[in-house]
Short mmCIF file of C-alpha atoms in Angstrom, two decimals:
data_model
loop_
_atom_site.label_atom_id
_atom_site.label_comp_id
_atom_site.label_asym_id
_atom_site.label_seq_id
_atom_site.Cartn_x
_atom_site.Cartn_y
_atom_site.Cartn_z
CA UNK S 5 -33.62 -5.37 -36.22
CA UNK S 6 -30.33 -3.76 -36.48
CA UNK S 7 -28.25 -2.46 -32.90
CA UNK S 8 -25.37 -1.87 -31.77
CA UNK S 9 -24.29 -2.08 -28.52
CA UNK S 10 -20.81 -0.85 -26.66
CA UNK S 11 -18.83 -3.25 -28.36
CA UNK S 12 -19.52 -2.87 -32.58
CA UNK S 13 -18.48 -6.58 -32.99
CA UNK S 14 -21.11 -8.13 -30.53
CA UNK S 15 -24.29 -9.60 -32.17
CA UNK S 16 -26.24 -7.16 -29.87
CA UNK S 17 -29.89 -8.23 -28.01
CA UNK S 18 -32.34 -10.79 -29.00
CA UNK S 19 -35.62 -9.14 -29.47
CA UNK S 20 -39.47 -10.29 -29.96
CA UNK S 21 -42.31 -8.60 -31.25
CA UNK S 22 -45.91 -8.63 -29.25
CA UNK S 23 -48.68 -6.57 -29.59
CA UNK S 24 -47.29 -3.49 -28.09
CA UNK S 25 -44.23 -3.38 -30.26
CA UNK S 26 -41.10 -4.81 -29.94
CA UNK S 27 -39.57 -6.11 -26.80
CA UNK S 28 -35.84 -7.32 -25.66
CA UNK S 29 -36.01 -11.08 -24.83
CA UNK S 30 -33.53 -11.55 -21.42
CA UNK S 31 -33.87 -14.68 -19.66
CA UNK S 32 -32.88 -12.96 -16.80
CA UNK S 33 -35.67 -10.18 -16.33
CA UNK S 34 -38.26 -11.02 -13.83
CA UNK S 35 -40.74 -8.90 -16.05
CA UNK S 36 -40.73 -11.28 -19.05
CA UNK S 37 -40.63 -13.99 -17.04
CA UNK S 38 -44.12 -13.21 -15.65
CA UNK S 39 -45.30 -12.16 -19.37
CA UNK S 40 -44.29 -14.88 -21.10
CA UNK S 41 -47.17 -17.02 -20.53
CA UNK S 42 -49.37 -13.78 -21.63
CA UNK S 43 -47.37 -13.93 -24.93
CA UNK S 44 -47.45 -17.35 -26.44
CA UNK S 45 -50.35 -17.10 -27.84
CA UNK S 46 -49.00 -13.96 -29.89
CA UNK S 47 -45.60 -15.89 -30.87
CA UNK S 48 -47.80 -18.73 -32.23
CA UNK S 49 -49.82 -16.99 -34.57
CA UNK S 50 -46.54 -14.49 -35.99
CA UNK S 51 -44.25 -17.76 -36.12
CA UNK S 52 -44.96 -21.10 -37.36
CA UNK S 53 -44.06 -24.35 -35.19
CA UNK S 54 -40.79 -24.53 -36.81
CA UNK S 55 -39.79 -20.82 -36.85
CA UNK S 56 -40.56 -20.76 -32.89
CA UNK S 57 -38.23 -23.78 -32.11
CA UNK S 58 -35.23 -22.28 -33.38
CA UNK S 59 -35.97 -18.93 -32.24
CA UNK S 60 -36.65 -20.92 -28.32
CA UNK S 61 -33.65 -22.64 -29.21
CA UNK S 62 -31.36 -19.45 -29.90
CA UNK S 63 -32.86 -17.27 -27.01
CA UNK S 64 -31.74 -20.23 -24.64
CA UNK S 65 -28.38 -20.35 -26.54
CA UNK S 66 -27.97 -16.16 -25.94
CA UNK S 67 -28.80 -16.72 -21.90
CA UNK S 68 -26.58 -19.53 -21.56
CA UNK S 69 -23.97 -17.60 -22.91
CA UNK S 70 -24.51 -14.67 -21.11
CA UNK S 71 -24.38 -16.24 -18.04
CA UNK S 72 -21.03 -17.82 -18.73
CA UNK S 73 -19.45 -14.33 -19.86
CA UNK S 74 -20.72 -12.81 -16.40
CA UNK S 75 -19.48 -15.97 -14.42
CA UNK S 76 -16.38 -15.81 -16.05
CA UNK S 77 -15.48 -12.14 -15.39
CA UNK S 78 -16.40 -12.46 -11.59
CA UNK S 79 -13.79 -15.16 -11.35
CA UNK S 80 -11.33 -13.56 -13.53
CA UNK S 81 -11.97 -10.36 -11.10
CA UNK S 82 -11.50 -12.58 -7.99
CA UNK S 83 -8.35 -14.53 -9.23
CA UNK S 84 -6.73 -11.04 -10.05
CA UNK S 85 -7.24 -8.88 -6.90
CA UNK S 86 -6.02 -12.33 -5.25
CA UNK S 87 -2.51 -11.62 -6.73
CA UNK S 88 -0.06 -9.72 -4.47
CA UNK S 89 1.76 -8.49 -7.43
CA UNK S 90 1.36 -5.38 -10.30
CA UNK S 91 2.38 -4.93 -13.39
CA UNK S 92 3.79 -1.82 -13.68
CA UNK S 93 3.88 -0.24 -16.72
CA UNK S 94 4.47 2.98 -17.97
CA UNK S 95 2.93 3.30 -21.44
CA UNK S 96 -0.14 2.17 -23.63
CA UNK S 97 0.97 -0.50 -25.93
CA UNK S 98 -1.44 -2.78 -28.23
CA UNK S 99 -1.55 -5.07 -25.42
CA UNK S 100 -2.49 -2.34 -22.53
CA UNK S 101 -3.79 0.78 -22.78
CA UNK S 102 -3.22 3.52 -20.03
CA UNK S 103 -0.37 2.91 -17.52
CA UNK S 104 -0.22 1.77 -13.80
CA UNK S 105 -0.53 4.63 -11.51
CA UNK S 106 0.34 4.88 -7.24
CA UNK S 107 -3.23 4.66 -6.59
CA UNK S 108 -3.53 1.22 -8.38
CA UNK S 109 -0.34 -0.32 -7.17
CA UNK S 110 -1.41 0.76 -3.56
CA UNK S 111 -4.55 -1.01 -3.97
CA UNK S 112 -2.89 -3.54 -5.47
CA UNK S 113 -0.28 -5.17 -2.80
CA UNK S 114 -1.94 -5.85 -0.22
CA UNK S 115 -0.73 -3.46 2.38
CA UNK S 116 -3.06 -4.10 4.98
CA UNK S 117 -1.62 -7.78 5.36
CA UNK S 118 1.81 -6.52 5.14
CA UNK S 119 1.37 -4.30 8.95
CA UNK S 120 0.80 -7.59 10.23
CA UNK S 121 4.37 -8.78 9.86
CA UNK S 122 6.92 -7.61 11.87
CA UNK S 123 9.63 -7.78 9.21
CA UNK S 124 7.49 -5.45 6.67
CA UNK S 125 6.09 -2.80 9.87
CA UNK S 126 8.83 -0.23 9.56
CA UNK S 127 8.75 -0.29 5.63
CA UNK S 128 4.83 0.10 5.09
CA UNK S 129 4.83 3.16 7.63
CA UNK S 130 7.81 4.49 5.74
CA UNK S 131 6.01 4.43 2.65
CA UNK S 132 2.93 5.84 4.15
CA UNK S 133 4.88 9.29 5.46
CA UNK S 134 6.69 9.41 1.96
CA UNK S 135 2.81 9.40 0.72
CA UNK S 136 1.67 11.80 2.96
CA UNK S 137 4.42 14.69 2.44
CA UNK S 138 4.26 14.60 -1.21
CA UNK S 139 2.08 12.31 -3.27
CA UNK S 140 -1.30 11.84 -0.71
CA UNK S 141 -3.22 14.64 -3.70
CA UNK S 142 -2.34 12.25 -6.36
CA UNK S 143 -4.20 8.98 -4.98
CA UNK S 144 -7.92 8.13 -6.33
CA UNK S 145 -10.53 8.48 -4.34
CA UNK S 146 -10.32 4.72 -3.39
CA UNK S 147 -6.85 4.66 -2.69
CA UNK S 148 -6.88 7.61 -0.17
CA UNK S 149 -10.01 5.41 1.36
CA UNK S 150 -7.40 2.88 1.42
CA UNK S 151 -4.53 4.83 2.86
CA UNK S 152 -6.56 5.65 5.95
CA UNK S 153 -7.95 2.24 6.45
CA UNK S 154 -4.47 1.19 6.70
CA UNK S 155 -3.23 3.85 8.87
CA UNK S 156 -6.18 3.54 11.33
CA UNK S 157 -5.11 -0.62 11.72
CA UNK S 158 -1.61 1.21 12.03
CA UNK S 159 -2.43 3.14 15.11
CA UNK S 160 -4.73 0.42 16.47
CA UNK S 161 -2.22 -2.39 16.14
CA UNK S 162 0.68 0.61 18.16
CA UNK S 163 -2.22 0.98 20.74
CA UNK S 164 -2.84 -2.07 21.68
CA UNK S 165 1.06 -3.81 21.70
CA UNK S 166 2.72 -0.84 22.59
CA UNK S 167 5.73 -1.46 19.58
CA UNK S 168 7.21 1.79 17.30
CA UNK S 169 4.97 4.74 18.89
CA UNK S 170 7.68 7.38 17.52
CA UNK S 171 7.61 5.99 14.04
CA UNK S 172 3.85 6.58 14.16
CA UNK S 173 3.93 9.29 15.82
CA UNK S 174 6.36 11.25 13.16
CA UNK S 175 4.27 9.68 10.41
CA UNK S 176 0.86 11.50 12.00
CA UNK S 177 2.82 14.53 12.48
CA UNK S 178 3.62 14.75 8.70
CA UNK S 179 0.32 13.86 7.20
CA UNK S 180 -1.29 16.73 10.03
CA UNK S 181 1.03 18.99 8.51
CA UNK S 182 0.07 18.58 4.75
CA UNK S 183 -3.65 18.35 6.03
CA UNK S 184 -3.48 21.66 7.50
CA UNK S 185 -1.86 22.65 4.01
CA UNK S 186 -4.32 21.13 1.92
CA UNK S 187 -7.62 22.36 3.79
CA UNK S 188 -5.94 26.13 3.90
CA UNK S 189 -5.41 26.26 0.62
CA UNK S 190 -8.50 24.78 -0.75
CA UNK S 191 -8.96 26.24 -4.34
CA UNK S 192 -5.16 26.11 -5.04
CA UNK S 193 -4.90 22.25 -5.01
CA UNK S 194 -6.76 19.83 -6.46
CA UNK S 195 -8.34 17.38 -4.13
CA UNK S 196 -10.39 14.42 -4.60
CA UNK S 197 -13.45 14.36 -2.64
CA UNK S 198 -15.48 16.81 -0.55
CA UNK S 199 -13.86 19.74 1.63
CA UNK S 200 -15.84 18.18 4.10
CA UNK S 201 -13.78 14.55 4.07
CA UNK S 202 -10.66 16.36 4.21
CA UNK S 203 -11.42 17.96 7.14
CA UNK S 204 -12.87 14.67 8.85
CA UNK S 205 -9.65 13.21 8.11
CA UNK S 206 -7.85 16.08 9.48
CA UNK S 207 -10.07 15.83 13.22
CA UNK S 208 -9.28 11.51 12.76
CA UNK S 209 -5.35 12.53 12.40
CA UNK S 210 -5.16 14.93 15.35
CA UNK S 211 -7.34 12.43 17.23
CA UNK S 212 -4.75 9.49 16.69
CA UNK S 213 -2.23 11.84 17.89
CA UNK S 214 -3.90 12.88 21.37
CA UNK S 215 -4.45 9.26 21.79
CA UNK S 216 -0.83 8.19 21.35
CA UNK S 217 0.01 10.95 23.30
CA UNK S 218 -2.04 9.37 25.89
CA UNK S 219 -0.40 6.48 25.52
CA UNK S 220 1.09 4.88 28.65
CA UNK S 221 3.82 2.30 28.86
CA UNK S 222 2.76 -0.88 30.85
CA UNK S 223 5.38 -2.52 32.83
CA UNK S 224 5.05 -6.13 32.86
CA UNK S 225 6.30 -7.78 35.79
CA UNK S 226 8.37 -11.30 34.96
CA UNK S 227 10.18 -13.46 37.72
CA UNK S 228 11.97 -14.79 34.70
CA UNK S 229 15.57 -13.64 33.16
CA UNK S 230 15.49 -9.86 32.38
CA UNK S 231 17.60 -7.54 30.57
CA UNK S 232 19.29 -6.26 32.92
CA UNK S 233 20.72 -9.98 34.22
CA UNK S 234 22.50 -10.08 31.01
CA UNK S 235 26.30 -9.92 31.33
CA UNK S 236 27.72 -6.81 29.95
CA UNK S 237 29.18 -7.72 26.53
CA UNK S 238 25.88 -9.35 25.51
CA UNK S 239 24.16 -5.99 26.79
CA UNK S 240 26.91 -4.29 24.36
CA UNK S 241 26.79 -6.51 21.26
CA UNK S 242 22.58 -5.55 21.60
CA UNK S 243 23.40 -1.87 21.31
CA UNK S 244 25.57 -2.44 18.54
CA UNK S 245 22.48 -4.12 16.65
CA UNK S 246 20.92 -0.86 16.21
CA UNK S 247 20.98 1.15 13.46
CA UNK S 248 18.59 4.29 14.81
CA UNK S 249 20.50 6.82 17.51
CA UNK S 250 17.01 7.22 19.04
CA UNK S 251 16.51 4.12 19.79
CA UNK S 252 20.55 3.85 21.68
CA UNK S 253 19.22 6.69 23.64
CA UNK S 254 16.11 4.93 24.74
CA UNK S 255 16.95 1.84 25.71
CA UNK S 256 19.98 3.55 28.18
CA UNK S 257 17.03 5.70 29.58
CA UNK S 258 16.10 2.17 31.42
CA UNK S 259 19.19 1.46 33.56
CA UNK S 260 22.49 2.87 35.03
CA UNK S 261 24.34 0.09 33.63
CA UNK S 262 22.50 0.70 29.71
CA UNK S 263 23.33 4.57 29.86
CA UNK S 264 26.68 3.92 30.22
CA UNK S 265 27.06 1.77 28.10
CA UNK S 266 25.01 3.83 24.96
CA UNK S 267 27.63 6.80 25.90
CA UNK S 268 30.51 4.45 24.38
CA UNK S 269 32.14 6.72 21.65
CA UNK S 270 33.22 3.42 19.69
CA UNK S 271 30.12 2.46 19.97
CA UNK S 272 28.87 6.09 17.95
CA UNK S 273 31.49 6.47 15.62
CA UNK S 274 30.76 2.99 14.46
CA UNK S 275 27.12 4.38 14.14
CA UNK S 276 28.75 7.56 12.18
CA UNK S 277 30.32 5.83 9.85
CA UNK S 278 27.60 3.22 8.77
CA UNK S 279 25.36 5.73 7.69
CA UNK S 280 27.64 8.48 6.28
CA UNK S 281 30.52 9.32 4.17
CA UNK S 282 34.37 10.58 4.99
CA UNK S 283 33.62 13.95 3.55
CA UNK S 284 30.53 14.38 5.28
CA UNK S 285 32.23 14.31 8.47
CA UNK S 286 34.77 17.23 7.68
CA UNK S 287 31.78 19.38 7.06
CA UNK S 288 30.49 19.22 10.07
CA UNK S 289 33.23 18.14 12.07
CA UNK S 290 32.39 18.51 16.17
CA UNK S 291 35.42 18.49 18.45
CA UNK S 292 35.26 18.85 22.63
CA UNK S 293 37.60 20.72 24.62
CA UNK S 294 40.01 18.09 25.11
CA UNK S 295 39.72 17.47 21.04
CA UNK S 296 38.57 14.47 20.79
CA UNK S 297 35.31 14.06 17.86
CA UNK S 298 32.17 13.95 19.48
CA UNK S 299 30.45 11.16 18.05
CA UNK S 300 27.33 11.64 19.33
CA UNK S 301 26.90 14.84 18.28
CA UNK S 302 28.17 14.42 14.73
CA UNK S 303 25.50 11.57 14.55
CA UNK S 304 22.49 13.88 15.66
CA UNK S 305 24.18 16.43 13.65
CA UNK S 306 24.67 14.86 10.27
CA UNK S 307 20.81 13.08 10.68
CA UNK S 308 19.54 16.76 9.90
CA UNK S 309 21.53 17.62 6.42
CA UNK S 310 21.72 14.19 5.33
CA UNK S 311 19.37 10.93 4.96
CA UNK S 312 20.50 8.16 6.80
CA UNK S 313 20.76 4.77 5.40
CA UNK S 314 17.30 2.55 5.32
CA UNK S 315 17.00 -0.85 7.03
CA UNK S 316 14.26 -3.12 6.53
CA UNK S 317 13.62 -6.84 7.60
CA UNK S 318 11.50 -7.28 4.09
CA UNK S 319 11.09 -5.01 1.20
CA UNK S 320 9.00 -4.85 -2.50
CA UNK S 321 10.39 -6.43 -5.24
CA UNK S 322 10.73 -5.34 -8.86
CA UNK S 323 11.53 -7.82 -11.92
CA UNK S 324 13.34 -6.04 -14.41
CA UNK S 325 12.28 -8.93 -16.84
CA UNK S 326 8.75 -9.21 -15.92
CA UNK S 327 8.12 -5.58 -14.93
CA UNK S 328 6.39 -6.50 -11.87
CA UNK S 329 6.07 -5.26 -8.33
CA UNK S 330 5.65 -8.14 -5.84
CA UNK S 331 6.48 -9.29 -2.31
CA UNK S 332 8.99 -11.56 -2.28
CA UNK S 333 7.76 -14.35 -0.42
CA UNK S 334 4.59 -14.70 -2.34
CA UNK S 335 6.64 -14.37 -5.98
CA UNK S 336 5.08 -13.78 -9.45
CA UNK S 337 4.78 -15.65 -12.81
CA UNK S 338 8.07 -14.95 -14.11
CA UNK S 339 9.33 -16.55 -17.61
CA UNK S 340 12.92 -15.52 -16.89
CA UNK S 341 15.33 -18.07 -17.17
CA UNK S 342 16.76 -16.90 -14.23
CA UNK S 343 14.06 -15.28 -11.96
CA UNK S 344 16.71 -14.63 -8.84
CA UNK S 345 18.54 -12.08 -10.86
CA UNK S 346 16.33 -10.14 -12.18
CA UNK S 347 15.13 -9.38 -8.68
CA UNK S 348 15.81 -5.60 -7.04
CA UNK S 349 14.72 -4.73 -3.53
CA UNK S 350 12.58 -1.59 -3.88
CA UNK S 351 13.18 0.68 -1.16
CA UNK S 352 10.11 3.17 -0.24
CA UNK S 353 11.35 5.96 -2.40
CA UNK S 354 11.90 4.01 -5.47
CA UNK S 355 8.38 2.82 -5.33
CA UNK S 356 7.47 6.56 -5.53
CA UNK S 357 9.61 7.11 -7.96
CA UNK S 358 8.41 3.99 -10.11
CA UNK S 359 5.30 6.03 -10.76
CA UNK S 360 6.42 9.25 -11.27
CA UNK S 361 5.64 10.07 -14.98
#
């Protein structure tokens, strides 16, 4: 009996005929399992001892098979999502069809192990408000499912050790914001899901921000050294570790001795000049009465018109050869004769921009 099933090239289903008509034999269906003593008395008389063997003999053959295929995929499936890496590419080819999209890739890499490092904190939350102000619309359903998983570990993990509120904090103000945007204008964007899920996710964001609002510093008391035993050019060479202003101006809210010390102009200026040009400061050049530049305020200053330079412990990596996004430390498959070179750190924007289309 001639079928065709969803691929034309497969031999399509074994099938018997009984007294009722004509009936699919699948080892694995309970129903003709408890039949199939009611029918051998049928497949005696329409086949002949011979005929029956081989037809036992190639229904066996089918199920065996079967169940290899389907054991086979599940592993496949397993081994696959395993892999902290994606291919990304950009076209269909013989090989591929479709193309990678933000969704996939952010499904793909394993983000949810990546808050747990300290090193990759700062760039997974960067990536996340880059998300959120622009490109949250264009996720699958599954990735947005994703995305919030991930954030809601986010603010758990900030709640409970008390490490890079502000970060979070600015990140939940800037998905709030497009939230707001996206529920108002309902009808002029297209969103994936229910109205109803966009607006739970709006009440979980503003709910995450009242309780890190909420949040309270705890003061642990240590009879051990303490920063403020350091001498003062240790104290000094810490400050001029940092690469955020904000964080300068925190740490000298905790002592006499660490205010003056963030007030340093050299200290600034060094600041100024890491993360912007010459001719940005003659735009907005900022003298005091006496003339001398105020650093400080040029830094604060020049943060608002232009983006300051990014600075990660551990980033994504792209292969130019290979085509792949990975982590670095777990690697990929790569047939380059020279993997190391063909390695780029991908900062957060360029993995936006690696599936813009």
């Amino acid at each position: 009996m001639p079928f065709l099933g969803q691929d034309w090239r497969s031999p399509g289903w074994s099938w018997i005929k009984t007294e009722d008509g004509w009936k699919r034999c699948d080892s694995c269906s309970q129903e003709l399992r408890n039949e199939s003593n009611q029918y051998t008395l049928n497949h005696s008389i329409i086949l002949n001892n011979g005929e029956e063997e081989i037809f036992n003999n190639e229904c066996e053959y089918a199920a065996k098979k079967r169940k290899k295929e389907h054991f086979g995929n599940d592993t496949a499936t397993r081994s696959f999502y395993r892999e902290k890496w994606i291919y990304v590419h950009k076209e269909s080819t013989k090989e591929r069809h479709g193309y990678c999209t933000l969704g996939e890739a952010f499904n793909r890499l394993d983000f949810s192990s990546a808050i747990q490092d300290i090193r990759r904190f700062t760039y997974v939350v960067k990536l996340l408000q880059l998300i959120a102000k622009s490109q949250l619309t264009s996720l699958s359903g599954v990735a947005q499912k994703n995305y919030f998983n991930i954030l809601d570990k986010i603010v758990q993990k900030v709640l409970d050790d008390h490490q890079n509120p502000r970060l979070i904090k600015d990140l939940l103000q800037d998905l709030s914001s497009t939230l707001c945007i996206l529920v108002r204008g309902v009808g002029k964007s297209v969103l994936v899901g229910n109205i109803n899920i966009w607006i739970c996710r709006l009440e979980t964001v503003l709910n995450w921000q009242q309780q890190l609002q909420n949040l309270q510093m705890t003061k642990q008391v240590n009879s051990g050294l303490t920063l403020s035993d350091l001498p003062l050019h240790m104290l000094n060479n810490i400050l001029y570790r940092f690469s955020d202003g904000w964080d300068i101006v925190t740490l000298g809210q905790v002592t006499p001795t660490l205010y003056m010390l963030s007030e340093d102009r050299r200290l600034w200026k060094k600041l100024c000049q890491y993360h912007f040009a010459e001719k940005q400061f003659c735009r907005h050049l900022i003298l005091s009465e006496k003339g001398h530049i105020e650093w400080k305020l040029m830094y604060f200053t020049l943060q608002k018109y232009y983006p300051t330079k990014e600075q990660y412990g551990d980033t994504l990596h792209f292969c130019r050869h290979c085509s792949i996004l990975f982590w670095k430390d777990s690697g990929h498959p790569c047939t380059a004769a020279d993997p190391d070179s063909c390695f780029t750190p991908v900062s957060p924007q360029h993995f936006i921009d690696l599936f813009k289309f």
